[in-house]
């Protein structure tokens, strides 16, 4: 029986993923000595214990002049109260190295950088988004709704460092991972293999992109059955990308998971045919919706599978 999937294309995708495992990555971390200790420690720990192919250099504002390694793929500045943050970030960007500025005082750091003539691009300023002003249970600001970006009459809430508790640490990891995925597209898989905080954001982007692709395929292909091989191939590639992001090698287990993808695609296609047949006037919308929802459900299940160490 001919499988509704291009095995050669899947193997090529797997080969690309395997090559990423041996791709060297280089990161420079520059710490502002006035940065709160909890955020500096968290960022350092995020880059400690990197894979065998990762090179991480740590420097400080005090001491010899610091410049990014010429082969760096990215740089990180852990920002505090120093007026040098914006200037150093601008110098690193001018050297052609993408730079992420991590802080637990986002408004203060942004305002200082702008005041000294070196504004930080909004997308490069990374903070534990979603917890500003609500870091402590029972905080009056939280109870009154005076959170960051909402109550401009309480600037002290925005300027005080956000304590890096468990919730803030998780939020910061997510934001750092999203930045890496967006700013380092050529090496983002290699970076995910070296730094665990990149893995979930990279996987979720693969799920979102593949779901949209399969919605488009369901929308534009009107030839009966023509969408099945393309959707299934996309789903198989998505699974390989997610597995690779979590450092899972190609194995017999991957073959079983690919078989499950094919089975799931058949099931989704069967549902789409039945519903489209019942309401032919909107059959195109049904195919697009099933292509999107089915692919997203498979992808999210795969992410949780690998997040839990292969046990759902």
mmCIF file of C-alpha atoms in Angstrom:
data_model
loop_
_atom_site.group_PDB
_atom_site.id
_atom_site.type_symbol
_atom_site.label_atom_id
_atom_site.label_comp_id
_atom_site.label_asym_id
_atom_site.label_seq_id
_atom_site.Cartn_x
_atom_site.Cartn_y
_atom_site.Cartn_z
ATOM 1 C CA UNK A 1 0.000 0.000 0.000
ATOM 2 C CA UNK A 2 1.305 3.435 -0.881
ATOM 3 C CA UNK A 3 1.582 5.614 2.201
ATOM 4 C CA UNK A 4 0.144 9.149 1.972
ATOM 5 C CA UNK A 5 3.540 10.601 2.851
ATOM 6 C CA UNK A 6 6.755 11.372 1.002
ATOM 7 C CA UNK A 7 9.274 9.306 2.983
ATOM 8 C CA UNK A 8 12.195 10.798 1.067
ATOM 9 C CA UNK A 9 11.150 14.303 2.127
ATOM 10 C CA UNK A 10 10.806 13.155 5.741
ATOM 11 C CA UNK A 11 14.283 11.582 5.657
ATOM 12 C CA UNK A 12 15.732 14.797 4.211
ATOM 13 C CA UNK A 13 14.092 16.782 7.022
ATOM 14 C CA UNK A 14 15.534 14.351 9.567
ATOM 15 C CA UNK A 15 18.990 14.731 8.009
ATOM 16 C CA UNK A 16 18.785 18.507 8.360
ATOM 17 C CA UNK A 17 17.850 18.076 12.000
ATOM 18 C CA UNK A 18 20.734 15.695 12.660
ATOM 19 C CA UNK A 19 23.174 18.196 11.161
ATOM 20 C CA UNK A 20 21.977 20.798 13.669
ATOM 21 C CA UNK A 21 23.168 18.542 16.481
ATOM 22 C CA UNK A 22 26.752 19.049 15.343
ATOM 23 C CA UNK A 23 26.452 22.760 14.571
ATOM 24 C CA UNK A 24 28.645 24.925 16.853
ATOM 25 C CA UNK A 25 27.013 27.898 18.589
ATOM 26 C CA UNK A 26 28.661 30.806 20.394
ATOM 27 C CA UNK A 27 27.074 33.140 22.965
ATOM 28 C CA UNK A 28 28.504 36.040 24.988
ATOM 29 C CA UNK A 29 26.828 37.004 28.262
ATOM 30 C CA UNK A 30 27.633 40.499 29.610
ATOM 31 C CA UNK A 31 26.466 41.236 33.159
ATOM 32 C CA UNK A 32 25.861 44.755 34.443
ATOM 33 C CA UNK A 33 27.295 44.712 37.969
ATOM 34 C CA UNK A 34 24.318 46.728 39.218
ATOM 35 C CA UNK A 35 21.788 44.154 37.930
ATOM 36 C CA UNK A 36 19.682 42.499 40.650
ATOM 37 C CA UNK A 37 21.387 39.309 41.779
ATOM 38 C CA UNK A 38 18.389 37.049 41.173
ATOM 39 C CA UNK A 39 18.005 37.946 37.491
ATOM 40 C CA UNK A 40 21.782 37.755 36.903
ATOM 41 C CA UNK A 41 21.911 34.328 38.544
ATOM 42 C CA UNK A 42 18.931 33.093 36.545
ATOM 43 C CA UNK A 43 20.387 34.159 33.203
ATOM 44 C CA UNK A 44 23.770 32.646 34.046
ATOM 45 C CA UNK A 45 22.147 29.354 35.015
ATOM 46 C CA UNK A 46 20.173 29.339 31.746
ATOM 47 C CA UNK A 47 23.434 29.282 29.797
ATOM 48 C CA UNK A 48 25.413 26.983 32.106
ATOM 49 C CA UNK A 49 25.813 23.339 31.204
ATOM 50 C CA UNK A 50 25.524 23.979 27.480
ATOM 51 C CA UNK A 51 26.031 21.173 24.994
ATOM 52 C CA UNK A 52 29.390 20.044 23.702
ATOM 53 C CA UNK A 53 29.082 22.266 20.635
ATOM 54 C CA UNK A 54 28.264 25.480 22.545
ATOM 55 C CA UNK A 55 30.736 28.171 23.535
ATOM 56 C CA UNK A 56 29.583 30.586 26.276
ATOM 57 C CA UNK A 57 31.689 33.575 27.362
ATOM 58 C CA UNK A 58 30.716 35.566 30.472
ATOM 59 C CA UNK A 59 31.927 39.134 31.078
ATOM 60 C CA UNK A 60 31.121 42.070 33.362
ATOM 61 C CA UNK A 61 30.819 45.829 32.980
ATOM 62 C CA UNK A 62 33.598 46.374 35.548
ATOM 63 C CA UNK A 63 37.092 45.387 34.466
ATOM 64 C CA UNK A 64 38.687 45.026 31.024
ATOM 65 C CA UNK A 65 36.699 46.247 28.044
ATOM 66 C CA UNK A 66 34.306 43.586 26.792
ATOM 67 C CA UNK A 67 33.478 42.934 23.172
ATOM 68 C CA UNK A 68 31.569 40.020 21.658
ATOM 69 C CA UNK A 69 33.522 37.124 20.273
ATOM 70 C CA UNK A 70 33.784 37.645 16.504
ATOM 71 C CA UNK A 71 32.058 34.339 15.819
ATOM 72 C CA UNK A 72 29.143 34.922 18.215
ATOM 73 C CA UNK A 73 25.672 33.909 17.116
ATOM 74 C CA UNK A 74 24.052 36.057 19.817
ATOM 75 C CA UNK A 75 24.836 38.103 22.906
ATOM 76 C CA UNK A 76 23.008 38.719 26.173
ATOM 77 C CA UNK A 77 23.213 41.777 28.420
ATOM 78 C CA UNK A 78 21.832 41.408 31.948
ATOM 79 C CA UNK A 79 20.846 45.012 32.685
ATOM 80 C CA UNK A 80 20.744 46.917 35.947
ATOM 81 C CA UNK A 81 21.022 50.623 36.737
ATOM 82 C CA UNK A 82 24.105 51.323 34.599
ATOM 83 C CA UNK A 83 23.976 54.105 32.022
ATOM 84 C CA UNK A 84 26.189 51.961 29.783
ATOM 85 C CA UNK A 85 23.541 49.348 28.944
ATOM 86 C CA UNK A 86 22.161 51.076 25.842
ATOM 87 C CA UNK A 87 25.618 52.000 24.521
ATOM 88 C CA UNK A 88 27.013 48.498 24.919
ATOM 89 C CA UNK A 89 23.948 46.961 23.304
ATOM 90 C CA UNK A 90 24.314 49.386 20.358
ATOM 91 C CA UNK A 91 28.000 48.461 19.959
ATOM 92 C CA UNK A 92 27.181 44.758 19.875
ATOM 93 C CA UNK A 93 24.406 45.293 17.308
ATOM 94 C CA UNK A 94 26.800 47.377 15.206
ATOM 95 C CA UNK A 95 29.191 44.407 15.192
ATOM 96 C CA UNK A 96 26.441 42.368 13.512
ATOM 97 C CA UNK A 97 25.579 40.281 16.579
ATOM 98 C CA UNK A 98 21.943 40.129 17.742
ATOM 99 C CA UNK A 99 21.745 41.158 21.397
ATOM 100 C CA UNK A 100 19.075 40.430 23.978
ATOM 101 C CA UNK A 101 18.830 42.807 26.953
ATOM 102 C CA UNK A 102 17.410 40.934 29.936
ATOM 103 C CA UNK A 103 16.108 42.866 32.920
ATOM 104 C CA UNK A 104 13.674 42.742 35.810
ATOM 105 C CA UNK A 105 13.195 46.532 35.503
ATOM 106 C CA UNK A 106 12.061 46.917 31.881
ATOM 107 C CA UNK A 107 10.715 50.473 31.970
ATOM 108 C CA UNK A 108 13.633 51.885 33.928
ATOM 109 C CA UNK A 109 16.226 50.234 31.668
ATOM 110 C CA UNK A 110 14.424 51.397 28.522
ATOM 111 C CA UNK A 111 14.079 54.958 29.799
ATOM 112 C CA UNK A 112 17.735 55.184 30.840
ATOM 113 C CA UNK A 113 18.989 53.841 27.511
ATOM 114 C CA UNK A 114 16.871 56.386 25.636
ATOM 115 C CA UNK A 115 17.948 59.226 27.929
ATOM 116 C CA UNK A 116 21.617 58.501 27.176
ATOM 117 C CA UNK A 117 21.027 58.410 23.421
ATOM 118 C CA UNK A 118 21.064 54.637 22.804
ATOM 119 C CA UNK A 119 17.467 53.401 22.817
ATOM 120 C CA UNK A 120 16.992 49.638 22.965
ATOM 121 C CA UNK A 121 14.688 48.205 20.272
ATOM 122 C CA UNK A 122 11.485 47.075 21.954
ATOM 123 C CA UNK A 123 11.822 43.516 20.700
ATOM 124 C CA UNK A 124 15.297 43.171 22.217
ATOM 125 C CA UNK A 125 14.247 44.139 25.754
ATOM 126 C CA UNK A 126 13.287 40.936 27.542
ATOM 127 C CA UNK A 127 11.600 40.839 30.959
ATOM 128 C CA UNK A 128 9.365 38.390 32.862
ATOM 129 C CA UNK A 129 6.306 39.606 30.973
ATOM 130 C CA UNK A 130 2.931 39.251 32.628
ATOM 131 C CA UNK A 131 4.096 39.403 36.251
ATOM 132 C CA UNK A 132 5.133 43.055 36.643
ATOM 133 C CA UNK A 133 3.550 44.506 39.763
ATOM 134 C CA UNK A 134 1.997 41.147 40.697
ATOM 135 C CA UNK A 135 4.978 39.279 41.979
ATOM 136 C CA UNK A 136 3.668 38.734 45.488
ATOM 137 C CA UNK A 137 0.423 37.188 46.700
ATOM 138 C CA UNK A 138 -1.761 39.808 48.307
ATOM 139 C CA UNK A 139 0.117 42.671 46.639
ATOM 140 C CA UNK A 140 -2.109 45.761 46.843
ATOM 141 C CA UNK A 141 -1.206 46.669 43.258
ATOM 142 C CA UNK A 142 -2.470 43.306 42.053
ATOM 143 C CA UNK A 143 -5.688 43.524 44.021
ATOM 144 C CA UNK A 144 -6.436 47.010 42.700
ATOM 145 C CA UNK A 145 -5.472 46.194 39.132
ATOM 146 C CA UNK A 146 -2.507 48.593 39.170
ATOM 147 C CA UNK A 147 -0.196 46.396 37.124
ATOM 148 C CA UNK A 148 2.555 47.383 34.714
ATOM 149 C CA UNK A 149 1.326 49.230 31.673
ATOM 150 C CA UNK A 150 -2.095 49.849 33.249
ATOM 151 C CA UNK A 151 -1.655 52.452 35.954
ATOM 152 C CA UNK A 152 0.695 55.223 34.830
ATOM 153 C CA UNK A 153 0.045 57.022 38.132
ATOM 154 C CA UNK A 154 2.099 54.431 40.046
ATOM 155 C CA UNK A 155 5.521 54.480 38.339
ATOM 156 C CA UNK A 156 7.234 52.998 41.418
ATOM 157 C CA UNK A 157 5.492 49.711 40.629
ATOM 158 C CA UNK A 158 7.127 49.680 37.207
ATOM 159 C CA UNK A 159 10.596 50.790 38.323
ATOM 160 C CA UNK A 160 11.059 48.347 41.212
ATOM 161 C CA UNK A 161 12.860 45.114 40.251
ATOM 162 C CA UNK A 162 10.531 42.177 39.700
ATOM 163 C CA UNK A 163 11.559 39.390 42.110
ATOM 164 C CA UNK A 164 12.507 36.293 40.125
ATOM 165 C CA UNK A 165 10.297 33.767 41.856
ATOM 166 C CA UNK A 166 9.108 30.558 40.194
ATOM 167 C CA UNK A 167 6.417 32.285 38.113
ATOM 168 C CA UNK A 168 8.715 35.108 37.012
ATOM 169 C CA UNK A 169 11.501 32.638 36.178
ATOM 170 C CA UNK A 170 9.159 30.616 33.952
ATOM 171 C CA UNK A 171 7.926 33.786 32.233
ATOM 172 C CA UNK A 172 11.483 34.990 31.709
ATOM 173 C CA UNK A 173 12.538 31.647 30.218
ATOM 174 C CA UNK A 174 9.623 31.796 27.795
ATOM 175 C CA UNK A 175 10.449 35.343 26.704
ATOM 176 C CA UNK A 176 14.162 34.555 26.300
ATOM 177 C CA UNK A 177 13.322 31.473 24.247
ATOM 178 C CA UNK A 178 10.935 33.408 22.017
ATOM 179 C CA UNK A 179 13.631 36.030 21.420
ATOM 180 C CA UNK A 180 16.176 33.384 20.404
ATOM 181 C CA UNK A 181 13.691 31.729 18.035
ATOM 182 C CA UNK A 182 12.916 35.073 16.363
ATOM 183 C CA UNK A 183 16.417 36.596 16.298
ATOM 184 C CA UNK A 184 18.584 33.550 15.521
ATOM 185 C CA UNK A 185 16.561 31.742 12.881
ATOM 186 C CA UNK A 186 19.483 30.048 11.130
ATOM 187 C CA UNK A 187 20.779 28.421 14.298
ATOM 188 C CA UNK A 188 17.708 28.298 16.497
ATOM 189 C CA UNK A 189 17.534 24.489 16.496
ATOM 190 C CA UNK A 190 21.218 24.216 17.403
ATOM 191 C CA UNK A 191 20.635 26.762 20.180
ATOM 192 C CA UNK A 192 17.629 24.786 21.451
ATOM 193 C CA UNK A 193 19.764 21.666 21.662
ATOM 194 C CA UNK A 194 22.270 23.569 23.799
ATOM 195 C CA UNK A 195 19.908 25.653 25.946
ATOM 196 C CA UNK A 196 16.705 23.995 27.272
ATOM 197 C CA UNK A 197 14.736 27.252 27.675
ATOM 198 C CA UNK A 198 14.600 27.564 23.863
ATOM 199 C CA UNK A 199 12.964 24.176 23.301
ATOM 200 C CA UNK A 200 9.325 24.832 24.126
ATOM 201 C CA UNK A 201 9.087 28.203 22.298
ATOM 202 C CA UNK A 202 10.713 26.644 19.220
ATOM 203 C CA UNK A 203 8.358 23.658 19.327
ATOM 204 C CA UNK A 204 5.271 25.822 19.762
ATOM 205 C CA UNK A 205 6.305 27.950 16.783
ATOM 206 C CA UNK A 206 6.607 24.779 14.688
ATOM 207 C CA UNK A 207 3.113 23.740 15.790
ATOM 208 C CA UNK A 208 1.622 27.131 14.953
ATOM 209 C CA UNK A 209 3.337 27.401 11.558
ATOM 210 C CA UNK A 210 2.423 23.846 10.518
ATOM 211 C CA UNK A 211 -1.199 24.265 11.625
ATOM 212 C CA UNK A 212 -1.540 27.390 9.491
ATOM 213 C CA UNK A 213 0.111 25.674 6.522
ATOM 214 C CA UNK A 214 -2.294 22.755 6.732
ATOM 215 C CA UNK A 215 -5.270 25.101 7.056
ATOM 216 C CA UNK A 216 -4.103 26.741 3.830
ATOM 217 C CA UNK A 217 -3.719 23.376 2.100
ATOM 218 C CA UNK A 218 -7.249 22.379 3.111
ATOM 219 C CA UNK A 219 -8.520 25.715 1.877
ATOM 220 C CA UNK A 220 -6.982 25.770 -1.607
ATOM 221 C CA UNK A 221 -6.841 22.115 -2.695
ATOM 222 C CA UNK A 222 -10.148 21.033 -4.183
ATOM 223 C CA UNK A 223 -8.991 17.759 -5.786
ATOM 224 C CA UNK A 224 -10.328 14.902 -3.603
ATOM 225 C CA UNK A 225 -7.508 13.344 -1.588
ATOM 226 C CA UNK A 226 -4.833 15.723 -2.875
ATOM 227 C CA UNK A 227 -4.454 17.440 0.477
ATOM 228 C CA UNK A 228 -3.777 14.251 2.449
ATOM 229 C CA UNK A 229 -0.123 13.626 1.460
ATOM 230 C CA UNK A 230 0.841 17.278 1.894
ATOM 231 C CA UNK A 231 -0.807 17.629 5.302
ATOM 232 C CA UNK A 232 0.645 14.367 6.553
ATOM 233 C CA UNK A 233 4.141 15.291 5.352
ATOM 234 C CA UNK A 234 3.876 18.617 7.181
ATOM 235 C CA UNK A 235 2.746 16.840 10.331
ATOM 236 C CA UNK A 236 5.615 14.353 10.122
ATOM 237 C CA UNK A 237 8.162 17.140 9.692
ATOM 238 C CA UNK A 238 6.600 18.960 12.633
ATOM 239 C CA UNK A 239 7.005 15.910 14.835
ATOM 240 C CA UNK A 240 10.666 15.564 13.813
ATOM 241 C CA UNK A 241 11.265 19.249 14.589
ATOM 242 C CA UNK A 242 9.694 18.915 18.034
ATOM 243 C CA UNK A 243 11.609 15.718 18.797
ATOM 244 C CA UNK A 244 14.863 17.344 17.690
ATOM 245 C CA UNK A 245 14.238 20.452 19.805
ATOM 246 C CA UNK A 246 14.071 18.197 22.856
ATOM 247 C CA UNK A 247 17.222 16.361 21.833
ATOM 248 C CA UNK A 248 15.491 13.116 20.886
ATOM 249 C CA UNK A 249 17.449 11.187 18.229
ATOM 250 C CA UNK A 250 16.009 9.377 15.238
ATOM 251 C CA UNK A 251 15.085 5.866 16.378
ATOM 252 C CA UNK A 252 12.495 3.120 16.107
ATOM 253 C CA UNK A 253 10.376 5.154 18.523
ATOM 254 C CA UNK A 254 10.293 8.014 16.025
ATOM 255 C CA UNK A 255 9.061 5.607 13.333
ATOM 256 C CA UNK A 256 6.189 4.541 15.600
ATOM 257 C CA UNK A 257 5.337 8.161 16.294
ATOM 258 C CA UNK A 258 5.349 8.944 12.577
ATOM 259 C CA UNK A 259 2.992 6.016 12.053
ATOM 260 C CA UNK A 260 0.690 7.526 14.686
ATOM 261 C CA UNK A 261 0.785 10.817 12.781
ATOM 262 C CA UNK A 262 -0.283 9.049 9.589
ATOM 263 C CA UNK A 263 -3.098 7.307 11.478
ATOM 264 C CA UNK A 264 -4.195 10.592 12.998
ATOM 265 C CA UNK A 265 -4.176 12.240 9.597
ATOM 266 C CA UNK A 266 -6.431 9.493 8.218
ATOM 267 C CA UNK A 267 -8.842 10.020 11.125
ATOM 268 C CA UNK A 268 -8.929 13.789 10.625
ATOM 269 C CA UNK A 269 -9.418 13.361 6.894
ATOM 270 C CA UNK A 270 -12.303 10.948 7.514
ATOM 271 C CA UNK A 271 -14.010 13.449 9.817
ATOM 272 C CA UNK A 272 -13.517 16.234 7.286
ATOM 273 C CA UNK A 273 -15.042 14.159 4.464
ATOM 274 C CA UNK A 274 -18.102 13.253 6.506
ATOM 275 C CA UNK A 275 -18.769 16.816 7.658
ATOM 276 C CA UNK A 276 -17.992 18.335 4.259
ATOM 277 C CA UNK A 277 -20.345 15.846 2.642
ATOM 278 C CA UNK A 278 -23.114 16.803 5.051
ATOM 279 C CA UNK A 279 -22.671 20.537 4.405
ATOM 280 C CA UNK A 280 -21.083 20.819 0.936
ATOM 281 C CA UNK A 281 -21.614 24.572 0.742
ATOM 282 C CA UNK A 282 -18.965 25.126 3.396
ATOM 283 C CA UNK A 283 -16.856 22.047 2.727
ATOM 284 C CA UNK A 284 -13.797 24.207 2.012
ATOM 285 C CA UNK A 285 -14.063 25.780 5.472
ATOM 286 C CA UNK A 286 -14.449 22.393 7.135
ATOM 287 C CA UNK A 287 -11.296 21.060 5.444
ATOM 288 C CA UNK A 288 -9.318 24.126 6.461
ATOM 289 C CA UNK A 289 -10.611 23.969 10.029
ATOM 290 C CA UNK A 290 -9.890 20.262 10.433
ATOM 291 C CA UNK A 291 -6.442 20.728 8.888
ATOM 292 C CA UNK A 292 -5.668 23.460 11.414
ATOM 293 C CA UNK A 293 -7.249 21.956 14.530
ATOM 294 C CA UNK A 294 -6.083 18.399 13.869
ATOM 295 C CA UNK A 295 -2.495 19.476 13.241
ATOM 296 C CA UNK A 296 -2.438 21.745 16.286
ATOM 297 C CA UNK A 297 -3.829 19.020 18.542
ATOM 298 C CA UNK A 298 -1.167 16.561 17.329
ATOM 299 C CA UNK A 299 1.574 19.134 17.791
ATOM 300 C CA UNK A 300 0.554 20.169 21.302
ATOM 301 C CA UNK A 301 0.269 16.524 22.324
ATOM 302 C CA UNK A 302 3.801 15.929 21.008
ATOM 303 C CA UNK A 303 5.154 18.945 22.936
ATOM 304 C CA UNK A 304 3.612 17.684 26.177
ATOM 305 C CA UNK A 305 4.890 14.170 25.421
ATOM 306 C CA UNK A 306 8.498 15.371 25.213
ATOM 307 C CA UNK A 307 8.087 17.890 28.061
ATOM 308 C CA UNK A 308 7.126 14.983 30.303
ATOM 309 C CA UNK A 309 10.025 12.842 29.178
ATOM 310 C CA UNK A 310 8.009 10.656 26.834
ATOM 311 C CA UNK A 311 5.185 9.988 29.271
ATOM 312 C CA UNK A 312 1.697 11.508 28.949
#
